[in-house]
Coordinates of C-alpha atoms in Angstrom, one line a residue:
M1 CA 34.2 -42.5 8.0
L2 CA 31.6 -42.1 5.2
P3 CA 31.4 -38.4 4.1
P4 CA 28.1 -36.7 4.5
F5 CA 26.0 -34.8 2.0
Q6 CA 27.1 -31.2 2.7
C7 CA 24.4 -29.4 0.7
L8 CA 21.1 -30.1 -1.0
A9 CA 18.9 -28.5 -3.6
Y10 CA 15.4 -29.2 -4.9
C11 CA 13.9 -28.6 -8.3
P12 CA 10.7 -26.9 -7.2
E13 CA 7.2 -28.2 -7.9
S14 CA 6.2 -24.8 -9.1
S15 CA 8.7 -25.1 -12.0
P16 CA 6.9 -24.1 -15.2
R17 CA 8.6 -26.9 -17.0
K18 CA 5.9 -29.5 -17.7
D19 CA 7.8 -32.1 -19.7
R20 CA 9.8 -33.4 -16.8
R21 CA 9.0 -37.0 -15.7
G22 CA 8.8 -36.3 -11.9
Q23 CA 10.6 -33.9 -9.6
V24 CA 14.3 -34.3 -8.5
F25 CA 16.6 -33.2 -5.8
F26 CA 20.3 -32.8 -5.8
A27 CA 22.9 -33.7 -3.1
A28 CA 26.6 -32.9 -3.0
V29 CA 29.1 -35.0 -1.2
G30 CA 32.7 -33.7 -1.4
G31 CA 33.4 -32.9 -5.0
A32 CA 30.5 -34.9 -6.4
I33 CA 26.8 -34.2 -7.2
Y34 CA 24.1 -36.8 -7.2
N35 CA 20.5 -36.3 -8.2
F36 CA 17.6 -38.5 -7.1
A37 CA 13.9 -38.8 -8.0
T38 CA 11.7 -37.5 -5.2
S39 CA 9.0 -40.2 -5.8
D40 CA 11.2 -43.2 -4.7
L41 CA 14.6 -41.5 -4.1
S42 CA 16.2 -43.6 -6.9
L43 CA 19.5 -42.3 -8.3
I44 CA 19.2 -40.7 -11.8
S45 CA 22.7 -39.4 -12.6
S46 CA 25.9 -38.0 -11.0
W47 CA 28.8 -35.8 -11.7
R48 CA 32.3 -35.8 -10.1
H49 CA 34.8 -32.9 -10.2
G50 CA 37.8 -33.9 -12.2
G51 CA 40.3 -31.5 -10.7
S52 CA 42.5 -31.8 -7.7
V53 CA 43.2 -29.6 -4.7
P54 CA 46.8 -28.8 -3.9
A55 CA 48.1 -29.9 -0.5
N56 CA 48.4 -26.4 0.9
L57 CA 44.6 -25.8 0.3
R58 CA 43.7 -29.2 1.7
E59 CA 45.5 -28.4 4.9
T60 CA 44.6 -24.8 5.5
G61 CA 41.6 -23.9 3.3
S62 CA 43.0 -20.4 3.1
E63 CA 40.9 -17.8 1.4
E64 CA 44.0 -15.8 0.5
A65 CA 45.9 -18.7 -1.1
E66 CA 46.7 -18.1 -4.8
R67 CA 45.2 -20.2 -7.4
P68 CA 47.6 -23.1 -8.0
E69 CA 48.6 -24.7 -11.2
K70 CA 46.5 -27.6 -12.3
R71 CA 48.4 -30.9 -11.9
R72 CA 45.6 -33.2 -13.0
K73 CA 44.5 -33.7 -16.5
L74 CA 41.4 -35.7 -17.4
S75 CA 41.3 -38.3 -20.0
A76 CA 38.5 -38.2 -22.7
G77 CA 35.0 -38.6 -21.3
S78 CA 36.1 -37.9 -17.7
G79 CA 33.2 -35.4 -17.3
S80 CA 30.8 -38.3 -17.1
S81 CA 29.7 -40.0 -13.9
D82 CA 31.5 -43.3 -14.7
S83 CA 33.6 -44.1 -11.7
S84 CA 36.0 -46.2 -13.8
A85 CA 37.4 -43.1 -15.6
E86 CA 41.1 -42.8 -15.4
I87 CA 42.9 -39.8 -14.0
V88 CA 46.4 -38.8 -15.0
V89 CA 48.3 -37.2 -12.2
E90 CA 51.6 -35.4 -12.8
N91 CA 53.9 -36.2 -9.9
H92 CA 56.8 -34.0 -8.7
A93 CA 59.3 -36.2 -10.7
G94 CA 57.6 -35.2 -14.0
K95 CA 56.4 -38.8 -14.7
D96 CA 52.8 -39.8 -15.1
R97 CA 51.2 -42.6 -13.2
R98 CA 47.7 -44.0 -13.7
R99 CA 45.2 -45.2 -11.2
P100 CA 41.4 -45.7 -11.1
A101 CA 39.3 -42.8 -9.8
K102 CA 37.9 -43.4 -6.3
S103 CA 34.7 -42.3 -4.8
S104 CA 36.7 -40.5 -2.1
T105 CA 36.3 -36.8 -2.4
A106 CA 39.1 -35.6 -0.2
A107 CA 41.4 -34.7 -3.2
S108 CA 38.6 -32.8 -5.1
P109 CA 37.3 -29.3 -4.5
F110 CA 34.2 -29.5 -2.3
V111 CA 30.9 -28.4 -3.7
S112 CA 29.8 -25.6 -1.3
K113 CA 26.7 -24.1 -3.0
L114 CA 23.8 -25.6 -5.1
I115 CA 20.9 -23.6 -6.6
V116 CA 18.3 -24.5 -9.3
S117 CA 16.9 -22.1 -11.8
I118 CA 13.2 -21.1 -11.5
D119 CA 12.3 -22.9 -14.8
G120 CA 14.0 -26.1 -13.6
C121 CA 16.3 -26.3 -16.6
Y122 CA 19.7 -25.5 -14.9
L123 CA 21.7 -26.3 -11.8
V124 CA 24.4 -23.9 -10.7
A125 CA 27.1 -25.2 -8.3
V126 CA 30.2 -23.6 -6.6
T127 CA 33.4 -25.5 -5.8
G128 CA 35.2 -23.5 -3.2
E129 CA 38.8 -24.5 -3.3
D130 CA 39.2 -23.8 -7.0
K131 CA 36.8 -20.8 -6.8
T132 CA 34.8 -22.1 -9.8
I133 CA 31.1 -21.7 -10.8
H134 CA 29.7 -24.7 -12.7
V135 CA 26.5 -24.7 -14.8
F136 CA 24.6 -27.9 -15.5
K137 CA 21.7 -28.5 -17.8
I138 CA 18.9 -30.6 -16.5
D139 CA 17.1 -32.8 -19.1
V140 CA 13.5 -34.0 -19.0
A141 CA 14.5 -37.2 -17.1
G142 CA 16.2 -35.1 -14.4
A143 CA 19.8 -36.1 -15.4
I144 CA 22.5 -33.4 -15.4
E145 CA 25.0 -32.4 -18.0
H146 CA 28.0 -30.2 -17.3
V147 CA 27.9 -27.3 -19.8
S148 CA 30.3 -24.6 -18.5
E149 CA 32.6 -23.5 -15.7
R150 CA 34.1 -20.1 -14.8
T151 CA 36.8 -19.5 -12.3
M152 CA 36.4 -16.3 -10.2
P153 CA 39.3 -14.2 -8.8
K154 CA 38.1 -14.8 -5.2
R155 CA 36.2 -17.7 -3.6
P156 CA 32.4 -17.2 -4.0
C157 CA 30.5 -17.2 -0.8
S158 CA 27.0 -16.9 -2.2
I159 CA 25.2 -17.1 -5.6
A160 CA 21.8 -16.2 -6.9
L161 CA 19.9 -16.3 -10.2
T162 CA 17.9 -13.4 -11.6
E163 CA 14.2 -13.9 -12.1
D164 CA 14.5 -14.4 -15.9
N165 CA 17.5 -16.8 -15.4
G166 CA 19.6 -14.5 -17.6
A167 CA 22.4 -13.9 -15.1
I168 CA 24.2 -15.4 -12.2
L169 CA 25.0 -13.1 -9.3
C170 CA 28.1 -14.1 -7.4
A171 CA 29.3 -12.6 -4.1
D172 CA 32.7 -13.2 -2.6
K173 CA 33.9 -12.7 1.0
F174 CA 36.1 -9.8 -0.1
G175 CA 33.0 -7.7 -0.6
D176 CA 32.4 -7.8 -4.3
V177 CA 29.3 -8.8 -6.2
Y178 CA 29.6 -9.8 -9.9
S179 CA 27.1 -10.5 -12.6
M180 CA 27.7 -12.9 -15.4
P181 CA 25.4 -14.6 -18.0
L182 CA 24.0 -18.0 -17.1
H183 CA 24.6 -19.1 -20.7
Y184 CA 28.3 -19.1 -21.3
L185 CA 28.8 -18.4 -25.0
N186 CA 32.4 -19.7 -25.4
P187 CA 32.8 -23.5 -25.6
R188 CA 34.2 -25.3 -22.6
Q189 CA 37.9 -25.6 -22.9
D190 CA 40.3 -28.2 -21.7
P191 CA 41.4 -27.3 -18.2
V192 CA 45.1 -27.1 -19.2
Q193 CA 44.4 -25.0 -22.2
A194 CA 42.1 -22.7 -20.2
E195 CA 44.9 -22.2 -17.7
E196 CA 47.4 -21.3 -20.4
S197 CA 44.9 -19.0 -22.2
E198 CA 44.5 -16.6 -19.3
V199 CA 46.0 -13.2 -19.9
A200 CA 48.4 -11.9 -17.2
I201 CA 49.2 -8.3 -16.6
A202 CA 52.3 -7.3 -14.7
L203 CA 51.6 -4.9 -11.9
K204 CA 53.7 -1.8 -11.3
P205 CA 56.6 -2.2 -8.9
F206 CA 55.9 -1.1 -5.3
T207 CA 57.5 2.2 -4.3
P208 CA 57.3 3.2 -0.6
S209 CA 57.0 6.8 0.4
A210 CA 59.7 6.3 3.0
S211 CA 63.4 5.7 2.3
A212 CA 66.6 4.7 4.2
K213 CA 67.3 8.4 4.8
T214 CA 63.9 9.3 6.3
V215 CA 63.6 6.5 8.9
H216 CA 65.1 7.2 12.3
T217 CA 65.3 3.8 14.1
K218 CA 66.9 0.5 13.4
G219 CA 63.6 -1.3 13.7
N220 CA 61.9 1.0 11.2
L221 CA 64.8 0.5 8.8
Q222 CA 64.5 -3.3 9.0
A223 CA 60.7 -3.0 8.5
L224 CA 61.2 -0.9 5.4
Q225 CA 63.8 -3.4 4.0
N226 CA 61.4 -6.3 4.6
Q227 CA 58.6 -4.4 2.9
M228 CA 60.7 -3.7 -0.1
R229 CA 61.8 -7.3 -0.4
N230 CA 58.3 -8.7 -0.2
E231 CA 56.4 -6.2 -2.3
N232 CA 58.8 -6.1 -5.2
K233 CA 58.5 -9.8 -5.8
S234 CA 57.1 -10.6 -9.2
K235 CA 53.3 -10.1 -9.3
E236 CA 50.8 -10.3 -12.0
K237 CA 47.0 -10.0 -12.3
K238 CA 45.0 -12.4 -14.4
L239 CA 42.1 -11.1 -16.4
L240 CA 38.8 -12.9 -16.5
L241 CA 38.2 -13.9 -20.1
F242 CA 34.5 -14.4 -19.8
E243 CA 31.7 -11.7 -19.8
H244 CA 31.2 -10.3 -16.3
E245 CA 30.3 -7.0 -14.5
L246 CA 31.2 -5.8 -11.1
L247 CA 27.9 -4.5 -9.6
L248 CA 28.7 -3.4 -6.1
G249 CA 31.1 -3.8 -3.2
H250 CA 31.2 -3.9 0.6
V251 CA 34.0 -2.5 2.8
S252 CA 33.4 -5.4 5.2
L253 CA 33.6 -9.1 4.6
L254 CA 30.4 -10.1 2.6
T255 CA 28.6 -13.2 3.9
D256 CA 25.3 -13.6 1.9
L257 CA 23.3 -12.4 -1.0
A258 CA 19.6 -12.4 -2.0
Y259 CA 17.9 -11.2 -5.2
V260 CA 14.2 -10.3 -5.3
T261 CA 11.8 -8.8 -7.8
I262 CA 8.8 -6.9 -6.6
P263 CA 5.5 -6.7 -8.6
P264 CA 4.5 -3.1 -9.6
E265 CA 2.3 -1.3 -7.0
D266 CA 0.2 0.2 -9.8
P267 CA -2.0 -2.6 -11.3
G268 CA -1.9 -1.0 -14.6
S269 CA 1.9 -0.9 -14.7
R270 CA 4.1 -3.7 -16.1
R271 CA 7.3 -2.4 -14.6
R272 CA 8.8 -4.7 -12.0
R273 CA 11.7 -3.5 -9.8
S274 CA 14.4 -5.8 -8.7
Y275 CA 16.7 -5.5 -5.7
I276 CA 20.0 -7.0 -4.5
I277 CA 20.2 -7.5 -0.8
T278 CA 23.6 -8.2 0.8
A279 CA 24.8 -8.9 4.3
D280 CA 28.2 -8.6 5.9
R281 CA 30.3 -9.4 8.9
D282 CA 29.7 -5.9 10.5
E283 CA 26.0 -6.5 11.2
H284 CA 24.9 -4.6 8.1
I285 CA 22.2 -5.6 5.6
R286 CA 22.3 -3.4 2.5
V287 CA 19.4 -3.0 0.1
S288 CA 20.6 -1.9 -3.4
R289 CA 18.7 -1.6 -6.6
G290 CA 18.9 -4.3 -9.2
M291 CA 20.8 -4.1 -12.5
P292 CA 21.6 -1.7 -14.1
Q293 CA 21.3 0.6 -11.1
S294 CA 23.0 -1.6 -8.5
H295 CA 25.2 1.3 -7.5
I296 CA 22.2 3.0 -5.9
I297 CA 21.7 2.1 -2.2
E298 CA 18.0 2.2 -1.2
G299 CA 18.7 1.7 2.5
F300 CA 20.2 -0.4 5.4
C301 CA 18.6 -2.8 7.8
L302 CA 20.4 -2.5 11.1
G303 CA 19.5 -4.5 14.2
H304 CA 21.8 -7.4 14.6
T305 CA 24.5 -7.3 17.3
Q306 CA 26.8 -9.9 15.7
F307 CA 27.7 -11.0 12.2
I308 CA 24.9 -11.8 9.7
S309 CA 25.5 -15.2 8.0
K310 CA 22.1 -15.9 6.2
L311 CA 19.3 -14.0 4.4
C312 CA 16.0 -15.4 3.2
I313 CA 13.2 -13.8 1.2
P314 CA 10.2 -16.1 0.8
S315 CA 9.3 -16.4 -2.8
F316 CA 5.6 -16.5 -1.9
M317 CA 5.9 -13.4 0.4
P318 CA 8.7 -11.2 -1.1
E319 CA 7.9 -8.2 1.1
L320 CA 9.5 -10.1 4.1
L321 CA 13.2 -10.6 4.8
L322 CA 14.5 -13.0 7.4
S323 CA 18.0 -12.7 8.7
G324 CA 20.2 -14.6 11.2
G325 CA 23.8 -14.9 12.2
G326 CA 25.9 -14.8 15.3
D327 CA 23.4 -13.5 17.8
D328 CA 20.5 -15.3 19.4
Y329 CA 17.8 -13.8 17.3
L330 CA 16.1 -14.4 14.0
L331 CA 14.9 -11.0 12.7
V332 CA 11.9 -10.5 10.4
W333 CA 12.0 -7.3 8.4
N334 CA 9.9 -5.1 6.1
W335 CA 13.1 -4.6 4.2
R336 CA 11.8 -1.9 1.9
N337 CA 11.2 0.4 5.0
S338 CA 14.2 -1.0 6.9
K339 CA 11.8 -1.8 9.8
I340 CA 12.1 -4.8 12.2
L341 CA 8.7 -6.5 12.4
Q342 CA 9.7 -9.4 14.8
R343 CA 12.7 -10.4 16.9
L344 CA 12.5 -14.2 17.5
N345 CA 14.7 -15.7 20.2
L346 CA 16.3 -18.9 18.8
R347 CA 17.9 -20.0 22.1
S348 CA 14.5 -20.1 23.8
V349 CA 13.2 -22.8 21.4
L350 CA 16.2 -25.0 21.6
P351 CA 16.4 -28.0 24.0
S352 CA 16.9 -27.1 27.7
G353 CA 20.6 -26.7 28.5
Y354 CA 21.6 -26.2 24.9
S355 CA 25.3 -25.2 24.9
G356 CA 25.9 -25.1 21.1
K357 CA 29.0 -26.8 19.7
G358 CA 30.2 -28.8 22.7
A359 CA 32.1 -27.5 25.7
T360 CA 35.2 -26.2 24.0
D361 CA 34.9 -26.5 20.2
F362 CA 34.8 -22.7 19.5
L363 CA 36.0 -21.3 22.8
D364 CA 38.7 -18.6 22.7
D365 CA 41.3 -19.5 25.4
A366 CA 41.9 -15.8 26.1
H367 CA 38.3 -15.0 26.8
D368 CA 36.3 -18.1 27.4
S369 CA 36.6 -21.1 29.7
P370 CA 35.2 -24.7 29.6
G371 CA 31.5 -24.7 30.4
T372 CA 30.8 -21.4 28.7
V373 CA 27.6 -21.5 26.7
S374 CA 28.7 -21.4 23.0
P375 CA 27.1 -18.7 20.9
I376 CA 24.6 -19.5 18.1
A377 CA 25.7 -19.3 14.5
V378 CA 22.9 -19.7 11.9
T379 CA 24.0 -21.7 8.8
S380 CA 20.7 -21.9 6.8
I381 CA 17.4 -20.1 6.6
K382 CA 14.9 -21.5 4.1
A383 CA 11.2 -20.7 3.4
F384 CA 9.1 -23.5 1.8
Q385 CA 5.5 -24.4 1.2
C386 CA 3.8 -27.8 1.3
Q387 CA 0.3 -29.2 1.3
G388 CA -1.2 -30.2 4.6
P389 CA -2.3 -33.8 5.3
D390 CA -5.8 -33.1 4.1
S391 CA -4.5 -31.4 1.0
S392 CA -6.9 -28.5 1.6
D393 CA -4.4 -25.7 1.5
M394 CA -0.7 -24.9 1.4
K395 CA 1.2 -24.6 4.6
S396 CA 4.2 -22.2 4.8
F397 CA 7.2 -22.7 7.0
I398 CA 10.6 -21.2 7.8
G399 CA 13.4 -23.6 8.7
V400 CA 16.5 -22.5 10.6
A401 CA 19.7 -24.6 11.0
I402 CA 22.4 -23.9 13.5
E403 CA 26.0 -24.8 13.1
G404 CA 27.2 -27.8 15.1
S405 CA 23.6 -28.6 16.3
P406 CA 21.3 -31.5 15.5
N407 CA 18.3 -29.2 15.9
L408 CA 16.2 -27.7 13.1
V409 CA 13.9 -25.0 14.2
L410 CA 10.7 -24.6 12.3
Y411 CA 8.4 -21.6 12.2
A412 CA 4.9 -21.2 10.7
L413 CA 4.4 -18.4 8.3
P414 CA 0.6 -17.8 7.8
P415 CA -0.9 -15.4 5.2
S416 CA -0.9 -12.6 7.8
G417 CA 2.9 -12.5 7.6
R418 CA 3.4 -13.0 11.4
V419 CA 6.0 -15.7 12.0
D420 CA 5.1 -18.1 14.8
Y421 CA 7.2 -20.8 16.4
F422 CA 6.0 -24.3 15.2
Q423 CA 8.4 -27.1 16.2
T424 CA 12.0 -28.0 16.9
L425 CA 13.2 -31.2 15.2
T426 CA 16.2 -33.1 16.8
A427 CA 18.1 -35.3 14.4
T428 CA 20.6 -38.1 15.1
G429 CA 23.5 -35.9 13.8
N430 CA 24.3 -32.2 13.3
V431 CA 22.1 -30.7 10.6
L432 CA 24.1 -29.7 7.5
D433 CA 21.3 -28.8 5.1
F434 CA 17.6 -29.4 4.4
V435 CA 15.1 -29.2 1.6
A436 CA 11.3 -29.5 1.4
L437 CA 10.1 -32.0 -1.3
G438 CA 7.1 -29.9 -2.4
K439 CA 3.7 -31.5 -2.7
E440 CA 4.9 -34.7 -1.0
S441 CA 4.8 -32.7 2.4
M442 CA 8.2 -34.1 3.2
L443 CA 11.3 -32.5 4.7
L444 CA 14.7 -34.0 3.8
I445 CA 17.5 -33.3 6.2
S446 CA 21.2 -34.0 5.6
I447 CA 23.1 -34.9 8.8
D448 CA 26.7 -35.1 9.8
N449 CA 27.4 -38.8 10.2
V450 CA 31.1 -38.2 11.0
H451 CA 31.1 -35.9 14.1
V452 CA 29.2 -36.6 17.3
P453 CA 26.1 -34.4 17.8
Y454 CA 26.8 -30.9 19.2
S455 CA 30.4 -31.1 18.3
T456 CA 32.3 -29.9 15.2
K457 CA 35.6 -31.7 15.9
E458 CA 35.0 -34.9 17.8
L459 CA 34.7 -37.9 15.5
R460 CA 32.2 -40.7 16.1
H461 CA 33.7 -43.9 17.4
S462 CA 31.4 -46.1 15.4
K463 CA 30.2 -45.9 11.9
M464 CA 26.8 -44.2 11.2
A465 CA 25.2 -45.3 8.0
S466 CA 22.5 -42.6 7.8
H467 CA 23.2 -39.7 5.5
L468 CA 19.6 -38.4 5.2
L469 CA 16.6 -38.2 7.4
L470 CA 13.0 -37.8 6.1
Y471 CA 10.2 -36.1 8.0
S472 CA 6.6 -35.9 7.0
L473 CA 3.8 -33.6 8.0
F474 CA 1.1 -35.4 10.0
E475 CA -2.2 -34.5 11.6
S476 CA -2.5 -36.4 14.9
G477 CA -4.5 -34.2 17.2
S478 CA -2.3 -31.3 16.0
L479 CA -0.2 -30.7 13.0
K480 CA 3.4 -31.7 13.4
W481 CA 6.5 -33.0 11.6
D482 CA 7.4 -36.7 12.4
Q483 CA 10.3 -38.8 11.2
N484 CA 9.4 -41.1 8.3
D485 CA 11.5 -44.3 8.3
G486 CA 10.2 -45.4 4.9
M487 CA 12.1 -47.7 2.5
A488 CA 12.9 -44.9 0.1
V489 CA 15.3 -42.9 2.4
G490 CA 16.7 -46.2 3.7
K491 CA 17.6 -47.1 0.1
V492 CA 19.5 -43.8 -0.3
N493 CA 21.4 -44.4 2.9
E494 CA 22.2 -48.0 1.9
W495 CA 23.4 -46.9 -1.5
A496 CA 25.6 -44.2 0.0
S497 CA 27.2 -46.7 2.4
Q498 CA 28.0 -49.0 -0.4
N499 CA 29.4 -46.4 -2.9
F500 CA 31.3 -43.9 -0.8
H501 CA 34.9 -44.6 0.1
E502 CA 35.1 -45.7 3.7
G503 CA 37.9 -45.4 6.2
G504 CA 41.7 -45.0 5.9
D505 CA 41.5 -41.4 4.6
E506 CA 43.1 -39.3 7.4
R507 CA 43.4 -36.4 4.9
L508 CA 39.6 -36.2 4.6
D509 CA 39.0 -36.4 8.4
S510 CA 41.6 -33.6 9.0
V511 CA 39.9 -31.1 6.7
L512 CA 36.2 -32.1 6.9
S513 CA 35.5 -30.1 10.1
G514 CA 36.8 -26.9 8.5
L515 CA 34.9 -27.5 5.3
L516 CA 31.6 -28.3 7.0
Y517 CA 31.8 -25.8 9.9
N518 CA 33.2 -22.3 9.0
T519 CA 30.3 -19.9 10.0
E520 CA 31.5 -19.4 13.6
T521 CA 34.9 -18.2 12.3
L522 CA 33.1 -15.0 11.2
R523 CA 32.8 -13.9 14.9
K524 CA 35.0 -11.1 16.0
R525 CA 37.0 -11.7 19.1
G526 CA 38.9 -9.6 21.6
A527 CA 40.7 -6.5 20.2
E528 CA 39.1 -7.0 16.8
E529 CA 35.7 -6.1 18.3
D530 CA 37.1 -2.9 19.9
I531 CA 38.7 -1.7 16.7
L532 CA 35.9 -2.6 14.3

């Protein structure tokens, strides 16, 4: 099957950079990033990850897996988008063999996050399997150049940029939020040299409080011996050799991060206050002050009954916060006062009889049975503005995507700040991501062309060439979004079909479901709910 675009990003029209020749959007497929011009969706440039993912990560995608040794070394110039670049792979026999690089992305770390700086000069991406943050420079033509990469101790789950583009905020699922400069001062090193240059510190040997003389049962003695055998294995901790700062931490598993700067309330004051807002698996939204006072907690927003997976603060209405996750509701907050303004029922605006991710995709055999209505898991909440068909004023919308569903729920956000249901779009495949293309009044949706709609595991029996769908805002009696089957989006789909590796890659099919659909795994089940 042809791999889908798993995430999208748009260089916003409000970007203060005036020398760019047209606006661009970015699309990631597997371990590659492609950028296109929004005017005609023509390809501008691309980048492909040069590293490899070890077999244990490809099969399990484990968060706790240790960072493996690099077994792949790039030849000179491999950082370019030239698909003919050679890759040297070290096999287990210690010999080298050469083969041409393929467009297949199964063996490369998948790009999981994409964000663009406010000034439109930088693109930041995360590749999950190798826990690395990549920074790209965007030139005036919209082409990207890889300028730095930094490997984090744990896999990043969310990233954000400060308002002045001075720092990257990185959150990981183990609860920590780090800050690091966007501009990495040290020159980019060769991957092998960078691996060898890391400093390792040996940890102190583990010493249990119990001993063979203090345990009273054979079972406890065996448990103590097993503990000693496992804990006293050689351990070491690697230091991060780039500038970074730990800002805050959660006890629970952290799921998303948002950064916002509020204008001063006093018109005569120039002081702007920033905040870091984080969400976790235990239904908490925490509001902390921005740097350098991020250790100070301003308040909590409590109201969800299941995990929170996504946060969204509209840039044009920063006093509002929208949150969604594992329950049926999208909550609208006055986050500074920790007050719920609206509770919007998502299930009520989905098609009649909606049962989520198929009959059995996420059912727990111990608690659920076939036919049970699958719970909702929100994968994306985005706020965007576009001009109406008459170009008279800007229209504001909130888009909500749900895991394993071809439905994209749209809400209108008028200047009053009250969110109203607008429309539900039903695509030809599960919605993976979406971006609004600014003044063009177009909405670009990335769909899963590998799995059947409403399923996260069942593969399509026949090939589906569409990777992207385009919707435009029309006025026909009433304002609504309609699918636009223009030549531009057809050109991208045709290009993707011709350039992406097709078929014969069982390894990609076996891991694609876990890489594209992992939000529902945050849900607590059975005894875990009782304990936590």
